[in-house]
mmCIF file of C-alpha atoms and ligand atoms in Angstrom:
data_model
loop_
_atom_site.group_PDB
_atom_site.id
_atom_site.type_symbol
_atom_site.label_atom_id
_atom_site.label_comp_id
_atom_site.label_asym_id
_atom_site.label_seq_id
_atom_site.Cartn_x
_atom_site.Cartn_y
_atom_site.Cartn_z
ATOM 1 C CA MET F 1 -8.087 -13.254 -27.493
ATOM 2 C CA ALA F 2 -7.016 -11.979 -24.132
ATOM 3 C CA VAL F 3 -8.178 -8.355 -23.547
ATOM 4 C CA ARG F 4 -5.437 -6.091 -23.577
ATOM 5 C CA TRP F 5 -4.993 -3.329 -20.934
ATOM 6 C CA ASP F 6 -2.550 -0.554 -20.969
ATOM 7 C CA ILE F 7 -1.837 0.839 -17.087
ATOM 8 C CA PHE F 8 -0.017 4.071 -17.153
ATOM 9 C CA CYS F 9 2.212 5.058 -13.727
ATOM 10 C CA THR F 10 3.911 8.141 -13.304
ATOM 11 C CA VAL F 11 6.349 7.861 -9.967
ATOM 12 C CA VAL F 12 5.425 11.341 -8.460
ATOM 13 C CA ASP F 13 7.361 10.320 -5.100
ATOM 14 C CA ASN F 14 7.792 7.193 -2.904
ATOM 15 C CA TYR F 15 6.711 3.850 -3.830
ATOM 16 C CA GLY F 16 2.836 3.817 -3.630
ATOM 17 C CA ASP F 17 2.122 4.608 -7.207
ATOM 18 C CA ILE F 18 4.414 1.916 -8.762
ATOM 19 C CA GLY F 19 3.525 -0.491 -5.688
ATOM 20 C CA VAL F 20 -0.517 -0.412 -6.590
ATOM 21 C CA THR F 21 -0.030 -0.644 -10.237
ATOM 22 C CA TRP F 22 2.643 -3.378 -10.251
ATOM 23 C CA ARG F 23 0.334 -5.232 -8.125
ATOM 24 C CA LEU F 24 -2.694 -4.483 -10.104
ATOM 25 C CA ALA F 25 -0.927 -5.452 -13.398
ATOM 26 C CA ARG F 26 0.181 -8.960 -11.823
ATOM 27 C CA GLN F 27 -3.192 -9.799 -10.816
ATOM 28 C CA LEU F 28 -4.897 -8.944 -13.970
ATOM 29 C CA VAL F 29 -2.495 -11.402 -15.831
ATOM 30 C CA ALA F 30 -2.446 -14.101 -13.218
ATOM 31 C CA GLU F 31 -6.325 -13.959 -12.330
ATOM 32 C CA HIS F 32 -7.977 -12.695 -15.428
ATOM 33 C CA ARG F 33 -5.787 -13.946 -18.123
ATOM 34 C CA CYS F 34 -5.471 -10.193 -19.527
ATOM 35 C CA ALA F 35 -2.760 -9.022 -21.581
ATOM 36 C CA VAL F 36 -0.950 -6.187 -19.669
ATOM 37 C CA ARG F 37 1.358 -3.566 -20.738
ATOM 38 C CA LEU F 38 2.521 -1.480 -17.508
ATOM 39 C CA TRP F 39 4.150 1.902 -18.659
ATOM 40 C CA VAL F 40 6.286 3.390 -15.985
ATOM 41 C CA ASP F 41 8.309 6.815 -16.026
ATOM 42 C CA ASP F 42 10.610 5.410 -12.984
ATOM 43 C CA LEU F 43 12.212 2.038 -13.242
ATOM 44 C CA ARG F 44 14.381 2.949 -10.191
ATOM 45 C CA ALA F 45 11.412 3.049 -7.972
ATOM 46 C CA PHE F 46 10.378 -0.232 -9.386
ATOM 47 C CA GLU F 47 13.277 -1.989 -9.336
ATOM 48 C CA ARG F 48 13.089 -1.463 -5.160
ATOM 49 C CA LEU F 49 9.957 -3.322 -4.953
ATOM 50 C CA CYS F 50 11.152 -5.881 -7.990
ATOM 51 C CA PRO F 51 14.688 -6.262 -8.066
ATOM 52 C CA GLU F 52 14.661 -8.113 -11.366
ATOM 53 C CA ILE F 53 13.792 -5.279 -13.087
ATOM 54 C CA ASP F 54 16.355 -4.124 -15.484
ATOM 55 C CA VAL F 55 16.500 -0.439 -15.382
ATOM 56 C CA THR F 56 18.544 0.106 -18.568
ATOM 57 C CA LEU F 57 15.626 -1.484 -20.721
ATOM 58 C CA SER F 58 12.892 0.038 -22.592
ATOM 59 C CA GLU F 59 10.654 -3.269 -22.746
ATOM 60 C CA GLN F 60 11.088 -6.187 -20.366
ATOM 61 C CA TRP F 61 8.626 -8.834 -19.390
ATOM 62 C CA GLN F 62 8.310 -9.587 -15.457
ATOM 63 C CA GLN F 63 5.818 -12.130 -14.151
ATOM 64 C CA GLY F 64 3.936 -12.197 -17.456
ATOM 65 C CA VAL F 65 3.603 -8.126 -17.549
ATOM 66 C CA GLN F 66 5.102 -6.554 -20.212
ATOM 67 C CA VAL F 67 6.798 -3.544 -18.555
ATOM 68 C CA ARG F 68 7.483 -0.560 -20.717
ATOM 69 C CA HIS F 69 9.749 2.300 -19.693
ATOM 70 C CA TRP F 70 7.879 5.582 -20.328
ATOM 71 C CA PRO F 71 10.621 8.335 -21.201
ATOM 72 C CA GLY F 72 10.030 11.755 -22.537
ATOM 73 C CA GLU F 73 9.956 10.828 -26.272
ATOM 74 C CA TRP F 74 6.903 8.585 -27.140
ATOM 75 C CA VAL F 75 7.165 5.743 -29.520
ATOM 76 C CA PRO F 76 3.710 5.537 -31.187
ATOM 77 C CA THR F 77 1.826 2.598 -30.150
ATOM 78 C CA GLU F 78 -1.599 1.267 -30.928
ATOM 79 C CA ALA F 79 -4.045 1.716 -27.625
ATOM 80 C CA ALA F 80 -5.339 -1.076 -25.859
ATOM 81 C CA ASP F 81 -9.045 -2.301 -25.075
ATOM 82 C CA VAL F 82 -8.853 -0.837 -21.691
ATOM 83 C CA VAL F 83 -6.617 2.291 -20.446
ATOM 84 C CA ILE F 84 -5.819 3.142 -17.041
ATOM 85 C CA ALA F 85 -4.697 6.391 -16.058
ATOM 86 C CA ALA F 86 -3.382 5.670 -12.386
ATOM 87 C CA PHE F 87 -3.829 8.544 -9.861
ATOM 88 C CA ALA F 88 -4.584 10.938 -12.474
ATOM 89 C CA CYS F 89 -1.606 10.814 -14.527
ATOM 90 C CA GLN F 90 -1.336 12.338 -17.933
ATOM 91 C CA LEU F 91 -1.080 9.928 -20.917
ATOM 92 C CA PRO F 92 1.177 10.915 -23.623
ATOM 93 C CA SER F 93 -0.919 13.045 -26.406
ATOM 94 C CA ALA F 94 -0.031 10.592 -29.095
ATOM 95 C CA TYR F 95 -1.491 7.824 -27.085
ATOM 96 C CA MET F 96 -4.693 9.893 -26.547
ATOM 97 C CA ASP F 97 -4.824 10.307 -30.178
ATOM 98 C CA ALA F 98 -4.096 6.776 -30.790
ATOM 99 C CA MET F 99 -7.113 5.879 -28.238
ATOM 100 C CA ALA F 100 -9.591 8.071 -30.552
ATOM 101 C CA GLU F 101 -8.459 6.598 -33.775
ATOM 102 C CA ARG F 102 -8.952 3.159 -32.622
ATOM 103 C CA GLN F 103 -11.758 1.146 -34.340
ATOM 104 C CA THR F 104 -13.332 0.246 -31.097
ATOM 105 C CA THR F 105 -13.296 2.844 -28.567
ATOM 106 C CA PRO F 106 -11.222 1.898 -25.562
ATOM 107 C CA LEU F 107 -12.562 1.909 -22.169
ATOM 108 C CA TRP F 108 -10.576 4.925 -20.306
ATOM 109 C CA MET F 109 -10.318 5.289 -16.338
ATOM 110 C CA ASN F 110 -8.729 7.180 -13.681
ATOM 111 C CA LEU F 111 -7.818 4.889 -11.051
ATOM 112 C CA ASP F 112 -7.897 7.126 -7.989
ATOM 113 C CA TYR F 113 -6.385 7.347 -4.414
ATOM 114 C CA LEU F 114 -7.657 5.277 -1.894
ATOM 115 C CA SER F 115 -10.122 7.056 0.526
ATOM 116 C CA ALA F 116 -12.801 6.041 3.232
ATOM 117 C CA GLU F 117 -14.783 9.344 2.554
ATOM 118 C CA ASP F 118 -18.335 8.989 1.757
ATOM 119 C CA TRP F 119 -18.383 10.933 -1.346
ATOM 120 C CA VAL F 120 -16.190 8.311 -3.078
ATOM 121 C CA ILE F 121 -19.246 6.103 -3.207
ATOM 122 C CA GLY F 122 -21.161 8.602 -5.442
ATOM 123 C CA CYS F 123 -18.511 9.335 -7.583
ATOM 124 C CA HIS F 124 -17.372 5.975 -8.290
ATOM 125 C CA GLY F 125 -17.832 4.684 -11.823
ATOM 126 C CA LEU F 126 -19.146 8.341 -12.909
ATOM 127 C CA PRO F 127 -18.125 9.569 -16.224
ATOM 128 C CA SER F 128 -15.110 12.194 -16.123
ATOM 129 C CA VAL F 129 -13.578 14.272 -18.872
ATOM 130 C CA LYS F 130 -13.771 13.445 -22.517
ATOM 131 C CA TYR F 131 -11.074 13.203 -25.355
ATOM 132 C CA LYS F 132 -12.683 13.625 -28.558
ATOM 133 C CA HIS F 133 -15.161 10.915 -28.118
ATOM 134 C CA VAL F 134 -13.395 8.873 -25.782
ATOM 135 C CA GLN F 135 -14.887 9.099 -22.370
ATOM 136 C CA LYS F 136 -13.159 8.600 -19.234
ATOM 137 C CA TYR F 137 -14.867 7.165 -16.174
ATOM 138 C CA PHE F 138 -13.803 7.521 -12.304
ATOM 139 C CA PHE F 139 -12.770 4.376 -10.625
ATOM 140 C CA PHE F 140 -12.310 4.613 -6.688
ATOM 141 C CA PRO F 141 -10.848 2.190 -4.477
ATOM 142 C CA GLY F 142 -12.578 1.959 -1.151
ATOM 143 C CA PHE F 143 -13.862 0.173 2.070
ATOM 144 C CA GLN F 144 -17.483 0.182 1.168
ATOM 145 C CA ALA F 145 -20.075 -1.345 -0.952
ATOM 146 C CA GLY F 146 -20.569 1.070 -4.041
ATOM 147 C CA THR F 147 -16.781 1.847 -4.313
ATOM 148 C CA GLY F 148 -14.308 -0.253 -6.376
ATOM 149 C CA GLY F 149 -12.774 -2.143 -3.393
ATOM 150 C CA LEU F 150 -9.283 -3.134 -2.357
ATOM 151 C CA LEU F 151 -6.399 -5.032 -4.203
ATOM 152 C CA ARG F 152 -6.554 -8.517 -3.091
ATOM 153 C CA GLU F 153 -5.017 -11.328 -4.678
ATOM 154 C CA ALA F 154 -6.759 -14.855 -4.729
ATOM 155 C CA GLY F 155 -5.934 -17.062 -1.794
ATOM 156 C CA LEU F 156 -4.051 -14.165 -0.059
ATOM 157 C CA LEU F 157 -5.558 -14.585 3.507
ATOM 158 C CA GLU F 158 -5.249 -18.385 3.195
ATOM 159 C CA ARG F 159 -1.258 -18.065 2.444
ATOM 160 C CA ARG F 160 -1.387 -15.440 5.578
ATOM 161 C CA ARG F 161 -3.111 -17.749 7.661
ATOM 162 C CA GLN F 162 -0.571 -20.675 6.851
ATOM 163 C CA PHE F 163 2.267 -18.564 7.186
ATOM 164 C CA GLN F 164 0.966 -17.307 10.408
ATOM 165 C CA GLN F 165 0.539 -20.390 12.073
ATOM 166 C CA ASP F 166 3.890 -21.906 10.957
ATOM 167 C CA ALA F 167 6.318 -20.871 13.375
ATOM 168 C CA GLY F 168 8.980 -22.419 11.630
ATOM 169 C CA ALA F 169 8.495 -20.571 8.450
ATOM 170 C CA GLN F 170 8.363 -17.331 10.333
ATOM 171 C CA ARG F 171 11.557 -18.094 12.105
ATOM 172 C CA ILE F 172 13.540 -18.910 8.750
ATOM 173 C CA PHE F 173 11.915 -15.802 7.055
ATOM 174 C CA LEU F 174 13.037 -13.538 9.804
ATOM 175 C CA GLN F 175 16.384 -15.146 10.061
ATOM 176 C CA GLU F 176 16.910 -14.292 6.221
ATOM 177 C CA LEU F 177 16.633 -10.847 7.226
ATOM 178 C CA GLY F 178 18.897 -11.129 10.091
ATOM 179 C CA VAL F 179 15.907 -11.036 12.765
ATOM 180 C CA GLU F 180 16.283 -13.218 15.858
ATOM 181 C CA ARG F 181 12.742 -13.057 17.743
ATOM 182 C CA ALA F 182 13.299 -13.596 21.154
ATOM 183 C CA PRO F 183 10.438 -15.224 23.293
ATOM 184 C CA ASP F 184 7.673 -13.128 24.680
ATOM 185 C CA THR F 185 8.733 -9.959 22.271
ATOM 186 C CA CYS F 186 6.443 -8.003 20.741
ATOM 187 C CA LEU F 187 7.580 -7.635 17.121
ATOM 188 C CA ILE F 188 6.711 -4.113 15.325
ATOM 189 C CA SER F 189 7.378 -3.189 11.813
ATOM 190 C CA LEU F 190 7.838 0.623 11.218
ATOM 191 C CA PHE F 191 7.359 2.050 7.918
ATOM 192 C CA ALA F 192 6.724 6.020 8.044
ATOM 193 C CA TYR F 193 7.440 9.497 6.886
ATOM 194 C CA GLU F 194 9.889 11.756 8.898
ATOM 195 C CA ASN F 195 7.798 11.736 12.273
ATOM 196 C CA ALA F 196 8.323 13.721 15.178
ATOM 197 C CA GLY F 197 6.263 11.010 17.368
ATOM 198 C CA VAL F 198 9.188 8.328 17.080
ATOM 199 C CA ALA F 199 10.887 9.707 20.316
ATOM 200 C CA SER F 200 7.995 9.489 22.551
ATOM 201 C CA TRP F 201 6.866 6.278 21.102
ATOM 202 C CA PHE F 202 10.233 4.890 21.615
ATOM 203 C CA ASP F 203 10.515 6.143 25.124
ATOM 204 C CA ALA F 204 7.759 4.525 26.125
ATOM 205 C CA MET F 205 8.410 1.052 24.965
ATOM 206 C CA ALA F 206 12.106 1.495 26.389
ATOM 207 C CA SER F 207 10.472 2.001 29.703
ATOM 208 C CA ASP F 208 8.027 -0.593 29.644
ATOM 209 C CA THR F 209 8.085 -4.088 31.448
ATOM 210 C CA GLN F 210 7.082 -5.957 28.176
ATOM 211 C CA ALA F 211 10.267 -6.408 25.535
ATOM 212 C CA PHE F 212 9.613 -4.921 21.723
ATOM 213 C CA HIS F 213 11.582 -5.458 18.921
ATOM 214 C CA VAL F 214 10.957 -2.665 16.245
ATOM 215 C CA LEU F 215 11.882 -3.471 12.929
ATOM 216 C CA VAL F 216 12.621 -0.410 10.281
ATOM 217 C CA PRO F 217 12.919 -1.007 6.721
ATOM 218 C CA GLU F 218 15.443 1.444 5.430
ATOM 219 C CA GLY F 219 13.548 4.717 4.456
ATOM 220 C CA ARG F 220 12.234 8.280 5.545
ATOM 221 C CA VAL F 221 11.548 7.652 9.226
ATOM 222 C CA LEU F 222 15.388 6.538 9.777
ATOM 223 C CA GLY F 223 16.466 9.829 10.545
ATOM 224 C CA ASP F 224 14.029 10.185 13.680
ATOM 225 C CA VAL F 225 15.386 6.680 14.732
ATOM 226 C CA GLU F 226 18.897 7.920 14.587
ATOM 227 C CA ARG F 227 18.048 11.190 16.543
ATOM 228 C CA TRP F 228 16.445 9.029 19.348
ATOM 229 C CA LEU F 229 19.348 6.591 19.468
ATOM 230 C CA GLY F 230 21.692 9.567 19.268
ATOM 231 C CA ILE F 231 23.540 7.641 16.396
ATOM 232 C CA ASP F 232 24.120 9.150 12.854
ATOM 233 C CA GLY F 233 24.400 6.993 9.598
ATOM 234 C CA LEU F 234 22.380 3.902 10.817
ATOM 235 C CA LYS F 235 22.886 1.068 7.974
ATOM 236 C CA VAL F 236 21.131 -2.115 7.181
ATOM 237 C CA GLY F 237 21.687 -4.463 9.695
ATOM 238 C CA ALA F 238 22.158 -1.865 12.784
ATOM 239 C CA LEU F 239 20.667 -3.401 16.049
ATOM 240 C CA HIS F 240 20.489 -1.295 19.208
ATOM 241 C CA ARG F 241 18.830 -1.837 22.820
ATOM 242 C CA ARG F 242 17.682 0.891 24.953
ATOM 243 C CA GLY F 243 15.716 -0.789 28.169
ATOM 244 C CA ALA F 244 13.180 -3.062 26.853
ATOM 245 C CA LEU F 245 13.546 -1.713 23.113
ATOM 246 C CA THR F 246 15.452 -3.300 20.278
ATOM 247 C CA VAL F 247 15.641 -1.224 17.194
ATOM 248 C CA GLN F 248 16.913 -3.155 14.070
ATOM 249 C CA VAL F 249 17.420 -1.679 10.608
ATOM 250 C CA LEU F 250 16.183 -3.854 7.927
ATOM 251 C CA PRO F 251 16.784 -3.645 4.032
ATOM 252 C CA PHE F 252 14.107 -2.499 1.798
ATOM 253 C CA VAL F 253 12.630 -6.086 1.044
ATOM 254 C CA ARG F 254 10.809 -7.177 -2.406
ATOM 255 C CA GLN F 255 6.945 -6.730 -2.280
ATOM 256 C CA ASP F 256 5.737 -10.195 -1.641
ATOM 257 C CA GLN F 257 8.457 -10.154 1.360
ATOM 258 C CA TYR F 258 7.173 -7.228 2.758
ATOM 259 C CA ASP F 259 3.871 -8.989 3.200
ATOM 260 C CA GLN F 260 5.707 -11.786 5.121
ATOM 261 C CA LEU F 261 7.219 -9.196 7.326
ATOM 262 C CA LEU F 262 3.637 -7.587 8.000
ATOM 263 C CA TRP F 263 2.275 -11.110 8.987
ATOM 264 C CA CYS F 264 4.970 -11.939 11.272
ATOM 265 C CA CYS F 265 4.518 -8.734 13.252
ATOM 266 C CA ASP F 266 2.103 -8.004 16.241
ATOM 267 C CA PHE F 267 1.808 -4.414 15.326
ATOM 268 C CA ASN F 268 2.465 -2.879 12.104
ATOM 269 C CA ALA F 269 3.007 0.856 11.650
ATOM 270 C CA VAL F 270 2.474 1.556 7.700
ATOM 271 C CA ARG F 271 1.893 4.575 5.626
ATOM 272 C CA GLY F 272 0.814 5.851 2.227
ATOM 273 C CA GLU F 273 -1.657 3.666 0.548
ATOM 274 C CA ASP F 274 -0.422 0.106 -0.483
ATOM 275 C CA SER F 275 1.507 -0.671 2.571
ATOM 276 C CA PHE F 276 -1.683 0.552 4.646
ATOM 277 C CA VAL F 277 -3.884 -2.051 2.752
ATOM 278 C CA ARG F 278 -1.468 -4.659 3.197
ATOM 279 C CA ALA F 279 -1.387 -4.283 7.049
ATOM 280 C CA GLN F 280 -5.216 -4.699 6.971
ATOM 281 C CA TRP F 281 -4.642 -8.040 5.074
ATOM 282 C CA ALA F 282 -2.069 -9.065 7.729
ATOM 283 C CA GLY F 283 -5.060 -8.990 10.364
ATOM 284 C CA ARG F 284 -2.940 -7.232 12.876
ATOM 285 C CA PRO F 285 -3.580 -3.997 14.569
ATOM 286 C CA LEU F 286 -1.932 -1.252 12.800
ATOM 287 C CA LEU F 287 -1.065 2.599 12.811
ATOM 288 C CA TRP F 288 -1.271 4.728 9.604
ATOM 289 C CA HIS F 289 1.008 7.425 8.692
ATOM 290 C CA ILE F 290 -1.153 9.160 6.006
ATOM 291 C CA TYR F 291 0.290 10.773 3.150
ATOM 292 C CA GLN F 292 0.401 14.488 3.789
ATOM 293 C CA GLN F 293 -1.694 16.878 1.636
ATOM 294 C CA GLU F 294 -2.015 20.507 1.058
ATOM 295 C CA GLU F 295 -4.590 22.355 3.458
ATOM 296 C CA ASP F 296 -4.263 19.240 5.450
ATOM 297 C CA VAL F 297 -6.935 17.719 3.229
ATOM 298 C CA HIS F 298 -5.763 14.121 4.443
ATOM 299 C CA LEU F 299 -6.843 14.885 7.834
ATOM 300 C CA GLU F 300 -10.332 14.207 6.707
ATOM 301 C CA LYS F 301 -9.251 11.183 4.934
ATOM 302 C CA LEU F 302 -7.612 9.930 8.451
ATOM 303 C CA GLU F 303 -11.041 10.675 10.316
ATOM 304 C CA ALA F 304 -13.180 9.143 7.754
ATOM 305 C CA PHE F 305 -11.040 6.098 7.951
ATOM 306 C CA LEU F 306 -11.226 5.880 11.537
ATOM 307 C CA ARG F 307 -15.070 6.583 11.724
ATOM 308 C CA LEU F 308 -15.302 3.240 9.675
ATOM 309 C CA TYR F 309 -12.555 1.458 11.509
ATOM 310 C CA THR F 310 -13.435 1.861 14.890
ATOM 311 C CA GLN F 311 -17.220 0.738 14.432
ATOM 312 C CA GLY F 312 -17.884 -2.015 16.615
ATOM 313 C CA LEU F 313 -15.032 -1.381 19.203
ATOM 314 C CA SER F 314 -15.651 -0.564 22.941
ATOM 315 C CA GLN F 315 -15.526 3.148 23.624
ATOM 316 C CA ALA F 316 -11.890 2.501 25.560
ATOM 317 C CA ALA F 317 -10.488 0.868 22.321
ATOM 318 C CA GLN F 318 -11.880 3.402 20.126
ATOM 319 C CA LYS F 319 -10.574 5.913 22.118
ATOM 320 C CA ALA F 320 -7.014 4.453 22.352
ATOM 321 C CA ILE F 321 -6.384 3.643 18.662
ATOM 322 C CA SER F 322 -8.128 7.026 17.354
ATOM 323 C CA GLY F 323 -5.600 8.927 19.913
ATOM 324 C CA LEU F 324 -2.773 7.158 18.976
ATOM 325 C CA TRP F 325 -3.567 7.519 14.987
ATOM 326 C CA ARG F 326 -4.055 11.133 15.685
ATOM 327 C CA ALA F 327 -1.225 12.008 17.886
ATOM 328 C CA TRP F 328 1.208 9.917 15.022
ATOM 329 C CA ASN F 329 -0.124 11.858 12.279
ATOM 330 C CA ALA F 330 0.355 15.303 14.011
ATOM 331 C CA GLY F 331 3.626 14.288 15.179
ATOM 332 C CA GLN F 332 2.719 14.531 18.761
ATOM 333 C CA ASP F 333 3.438 12.792 22.387
ATOM 334 C CA MET F 334 2.580 9.021 21.789
ATOM 335 C CA ALA F 335 3.106 8.054 25.265
ATOM 336 C CA GLU F 336 -0.362 7.989 26.795
ATOM 337 C CA HIS F 337 -1.810 6.864 23.657
ATOM 338 C CA TRP F 338 0.289 3.978 23.281
ATOM 339 C CA LYS F 339 -0.173 3.028 26.935
ATOM 340 C CA ALA F 340 -4.145 2.731 26.236
ATOM 341 C CA THR F 341 -3.463 0.852 23.065
ATOM 342 C CA ARG F 342 -1.454 -1.586 24.773
ATOM 343 C CA GLU F 343 -4.361 -2.154 27.581
ATOM 344 C CA GLN F 344 -6.915 -2.691 24.816
ATOM 345 C CA GLN F 345 -4.426 -4.959 22.567
ATOM 346 C CA GLN F 346 -6.533 -7.964 22.886
ATOM 347 C CA GLU F 347 -9.596 -6.386 21.611
ATOM 348 C CA LEU F 348 -7.619 -4.657 19.077
ATOM 349 C CA ALA F 349 -6.180 -7.643 17.811
ATOM 350 C CA GLU F 350 -9.536 -9.482 17.545
ATOM 351 C CA HIS F 351 -11.119 -6.394 15.801
ATOM 352 C CA ALA F 352 -8.266 -6.227 13.059
ATOM 353 C CA GLN F 353 -9.066 -9.883 12.261
ATOM 354 C CA ALA F 354 -12.819 -9.241 11.779
ATOM 355 C CA TRP F 355 -11.969 -6.246 10.024
ATOM 356 C CA CYS F 356 -9.764 -8.043 7.496
ATOM 357 C CA LEU F 357 -12.551 -10.557 7.020
ATOM 358 C CA GLU F 358 -15.236 -8.001 6.704
ATOM 359 C CA GLN F 359 -13.315 -6.259 3.780
ATOM 360 C CA ALA F 360 -12.412 -9.798 2.128
ATOM 361 C CA SER F 361 -16.067 -10.451 1.876
ATOM 362 C CA ARG F 362 -16.229 -7.696 -0.834
ATOM 363 C CA ALA F 363 -15.044 -8.001 -4.634
ATOM 364 C CA ASP F 364 -11.110 -7.272 -4.912
ATOM 365 C CA LEU F 365 -10.308 -4.347 -7.137
ATOM 366 C CA ALA F 366 -9.118 -6.122 -10.035
ATOM 367 C CA ALA F 367 -12.166 -8.250 -10.294
ATOM 368 C CA ALA F 368 -14.199 -5.001 -9.819
ATOM 369 C CA LEU F 369 -12.204 -3.460 -12.635
ATOM 370 C CA VAL F 370 -12.765 -6.426 -15.052
ATOM 371 C CA LYS F 371 -16.328 -6.326 -14.195
ATOM 372 C CA PHE F 372 -16.549 -2.649 -15.024
ATOM 373 C CA TYR F 373 -15.153 -3.259 -18.350
ATOM 374 C CA GLY F 374 -17.685 -6.287 -18.846
ATOM 375 C CA ASN F 375 -20.478 -4.229 -17.929
ATOM 376 C CA TRP F 376 -19.236 -1.167 -20.175
ATOM 377 C CA ILE F 377 -18.900 -3.351 -23.514
HETATM 378 O O1 TRH H 1 5.704 4.857 -0.540
HETATM 379 P P1 TRH H 1 4.484 5.379 -0.170
HETATM 380 O O2 TRH H 1 4.776 6.358 0.802
HETATM 381 O O3 TRH H 1 3.488 5.948 -1.270
HETATM 382 C C1 TRH H 1 2.790 6.957 -1.587
HETATM 383 C C2 TRH H 1 1.267 6.792 -1.203
HETATM 384 O O4 TRH H 1 0.833 5.835 -2.252
HETATM 385 C C3 TRH H 1 0.572 7.967 -1.455
HETATM 386 O O5 TRH H 1 -0.828 7.760 -1.377
HETATM 387 C C4 TRH H 1 0.910 8.424 -2.860
HETATM 388 O O6 TRH H 1 0.197 9.490 -3.031
HETATM 389 C C5 TRH H 1 2.555 8.773 -2.898
HETATM 390 O O7 TRH H 1 3.004 7.453 -2.449
HETATM 391 C C6 TRH H 1 2.874 9.332 -4.395
HETATM 392 O O8 TRH H 1 3.701 4.334 0.616
HETATM 393 P P2 TRH H 1 2.802 3.028 0.333
HETATM 394 O O9 TRH H 1 1.677 3.470 -0.821
HETATM 395 O O10 TRH H 1 2.646 2.078 1.405
HETATM 396 O O11 TRH H 1 3.957 2.353 -1.016
HETATM 397 C C7 TRH H 1 4.938 1.617 -0.568
HETATM 398 C C8 TRH H 1 5.227 0.535 -1.187
HETATM 399 O O12 TRH H 1 6.488 -0.166 -0.963
HETATM 400 C C9 TRH H 1 4.225 -0.645 -1.182
HETATM 401 O O13 TRH H 1 3.742 -1.477 -2.450
HETATM 402 C C10 TRH H 1 4.916 -1.597 -0.438
HETATM 403 C C11 TRH H 1 6.367 -1.742 -0.876
HETATM 404 N N1 TRH H 1 7.376 -1.877 -0.090
HETATM 405 C C12 TRH H 1 8.210 -2.985 -0.083
HETATM 406 O O14 TRH H 1 8.263 -3.639 -1.354
HETATM 407 N N2 TRH H 1 9.305 -3.521 0.515
HETATM 408 C C13 TRH H 1 9.567 -2.791 1.657
HETATM 409 O O15 TRH H 1 10.515 -3.035 2.417
HETATM 410 C C14 TRH H 1 8.521 -1.658 2.213
HETATM 411 C C15 TRH H 1 8.916 -0.869 3.551
HETATM 412 C C16 TRH H 1 7.505 -1.220 1.249
#
């Protein structure tokens, strides 16, 4: 009998909540033969990542995962063997009762936000609150031994390696998105929140001797791109040139295609949590726009990651990439930092590969969850 898992996801905003839980659900089914129900309160956000989703259905199957729309009114259901509340989302109270009434108590876990801070190691796996006799546990993703690791599907790096070595496959993929990559052009993807740093970064690229082609999936940063171009209402397919810089608006693609987009690019600007991790698996230099939190807590997370990520880099490369990330996250002038980053590009490119391999040497998050359950029972 397959172990039954219930994963609960409330979409707070953006796509990270559903992005992470959908990825995890698929992996538990495909690689660990679990029976997974994914409870989601917002199918429209889900549909952007997986266009097969029928937003009118309360129950459907997608890639072996039972997807349940989780509306206001709860239909009583039996609790699973393992229950995951993603990002501290609140479970329906009737479901909590169902957990407590179950003959065998389920394992209840909170899948937390990703952070490189050291305290995560001490808290990962610890008991959290109790509901009746059902104990909840903290499960922290992370970059270091002693954390729950990162989501990484089996064979991902091999698929990426093959794709990155296959110029023809990349050309076809980009052509399907309407992208023609000119020779000797540095290809960049840009997925970010609103960011005042766009103007100075784009200015720097436009006035360079090197050609740049920036691909912008439609989303929150487009307003800044429009302001820089002096054009309102940019639509998918829009393509504009200013000096050495070509800017092109892409559709928001399905999650697997987004991976391929990252793999094609020489440099990826990403945000939040899931795209941030995917850019690391792309093995290419990246720029992270971290999700903003109250009282600037996110800046500590940014520094914690930079401390880890820049280990082993020369001082010049360390300074360049840290300066670029800090400026980006403060919406400050990017020009000098971009210039410094370009000067260190070879070292940063090699480092991105090494970092990726180092991270991939640890157990992935789905395997760590399955092991946690195995140890628990
Ligand atoms: O959308 P996000 O900003 O999500 C955020 C963060 O997760 C943040 O930590 C969380 O607190 C907040 O949501 C609620 O960024 P993220 O995490 O990168 O998620 C984006 C998802 O969208 C990711 O799974 C990749 C996917 N994606 C596509 O599938 N196609 C695309 O074209 C693009 C640009 C992204």
